Amino acid sequence: MRFVVILLAKVLPFLFYMGAATTEAFVTQPHRTNRVVVVNYHAAASSSASSSSYNSNNKNRMQRHRRHKILPSFRQSTTTTTLLKASSSPDPPPYPVRVAVMGGGNFGLALASVVARKGVPVQLLVRSESAANYLNTNHTHPRYMSDIKLPTAIRATTDPDTALSDATYIIHAVPCQYSREFLESIKEHIPASTPILSASKGIETSSLGFMNDILKDCLGEERSYAFLSGPSFAREICEGVATAVVIASEDMDLADDLADLLTCDNFRVFTSKDVIGVEIGGAVKNVIALAA
């Protein structure tokens, strides 16, 4: 019973806030950009600056960009006290970025489309050679959302080295129950400094661990990780339906950079340091919805 109470205390505020945030981001205040909802930004930034695992070259380029675009808004903030802040950066990054997406299912395709629509090249790592060839030729997936045309900036491959070796960011979109085996099979191709954004949700049945636990077990604890969750559907994302999500990370510099990378006119990203809360929300939100 105590576990259920703790679970609900974590999940319900997350779900309530995301529903309210989606409405506010796209309906009530569509004209506002760089809306700040974190009071102690400089404290969070100084804390995360001590992390050495995030690729320093990319990080420095992004910080210069972020300092120019976002910090003035933080200086103007005086009253907001929530734990989330919204990013609003529809433009592509002003520096070379290459993204790899591990997993060619519905949500992997959706996030690959979000990134590719901003002109960023995306390598999609899939299992089937025939599916990769079909996607590269027809710009649709032969099985998942086959009626949706994908951006031409997405290229599929079955070779982990081709997809991962020089990626600026890697998005993990393999289902939770298959993630450990998959990560063990390709970890030698992932550079030690490359940060990982996990879009997979759930609790591993064999270990009762979240994706944060699985990633650190397989890829080490020195790397920076981030975790995406929120009320979102892959098809709606591909179709351009207004969507809002949260990216949580212990490294807020990484969370901010990923939010800037993914944010566009119809896809808004909020950031948070509450990794456990976001992971629990992602794992049990559908269960709570069905129970309700």
mmCIF file with all atom_site columns, C-alpha atoms in Angstrom, residues 98 123-129 132 156-165 186 189:
data_model
loop_
_atom_site.group_PDB
_atom_site.id
_atom_site.type_symbol
_atom_site.label_atom_id
_atom_site.label_alt_id
_atom_site.label_comp_id
_atom_site.label_asym_id
_atom_site.label_entity_id
_atom_site.label_seq_id
_atom_site.pdbx_PDB_ins_code
_atom_site.Cartn_x
_atom_site.Cartn_y
_atom_site.Cartn_z
_atom_site.occupancy
_atom_site.B_iso_or_equiv
_atom_site.pdbx_formal_charge
_atom_site.auth_seq_id
_atom_site.auth_comp_id
_atom_site.auth_asym_id
_atom_site.auth_atom_id
_atom_site.pdbx_PDB_model_num
ATOM 1  C CA . ARG A 1 98  ? 24.213 14.111 -36.544 1.00 0.00 ? 98  ARG A CA 1
ATOM 2  C CA . GLN A 1 123 ? 20.728 7.471  -39.180 1.00 0.00 ? 123 GLN A CA 1
ATOM 3  C CA . LEU A 1 124 ? 18.060 4.919  -38.250 1.00 0.00 ? 124 LEU A CA 1
ATOM 4  C CA . LEU A 1 125 ? 19.452 1.614  -36.980 1.00 0.00 ? 125 LEU A CA 1
ATOM 5  C CA . VAL A 1 126 ? 17.074 -1.221 -37.914 1.00 0.00 ? 126 VAL A CA 1
ATOM 6  C CA . ARG A 1 127 ? 17.275 -5.026 -37.883 1.00 0.00 ? 127 ARG A CA 1
ATOM 7  C CA . SER A 1 128 ? 16.102 -5.856 -41.405 1.00 0.00 ? 128 SER A CA 1
ATOM 8  C CA . GLU A 1 129 ? 18.217 -5.151 -44.497 1.00 0.00 ? 129 GLU A CA 1
ATOM 9  C CA . ALA A 1 132 ? 16.369 -0.417 -44.583 1.00 0.00 ? 132 ALA A CA 1
ATOM 10 C CA . ALA A 1 156 ? 18.270 3.549  -42.493 1.00 0.00 ? 156 ALA A CA 1
ATOM 11 C CA . THR A 1 157 ? 21.041 1.021  -41.957 1.00 0.00 ? 157 THR A CA 1
ATOM 12 C CA . THR A 1 158 ? 21.587 -2.336 -40.278 1.00 0.00 ? 158 THR A CA 1
ATOM 13 C CA . ASP A 1 159 ? 25.245 -1.595 -39.529 1.00 0.00 ? 159 ASP A CA 1
ATOM 14 C CA . PRO A 1 160 ? 25.763 -0.348 -35.938 1.00 0.00 ? 160 PRO A CA 1
ATOM 15 C CA . ASP A 1 161 ? 29.162 1.162  -36.737 1.00 0.00 ? 161 ASP A CA 1
ATOM 16 C CA . THR A 1 162 ? 27.759 3.219  -39.614 1.00 0.00 ? 162 THR A CA 1
ATOM 17 C CA . ALA A 1 163 ? 24.874 4.486  -37.486 1.00 0.00 ? 163 ALA A CA 1
ATOM 18 C CA . LEU A 1 164 ? 26.574 5.108  -34.152 1.00 0.00 ? 164 LEU A CA 1
ATOM 19 C CA . SER A 1 165 ? 30.297 5.726  -34.500 1.00 0.00 ? 165 SER A CA 1
ATOM 20 C CA . ILE A 1 186 ? 26.015 -3.026 -29.988 1.00 0.00 ? 186 ILE A CA 1
ATOM 21 C CA . HIS A 1 189 ? 30.088 0.672  -31.445 1.00 0.00 ? 189 HIS A CA 1
#
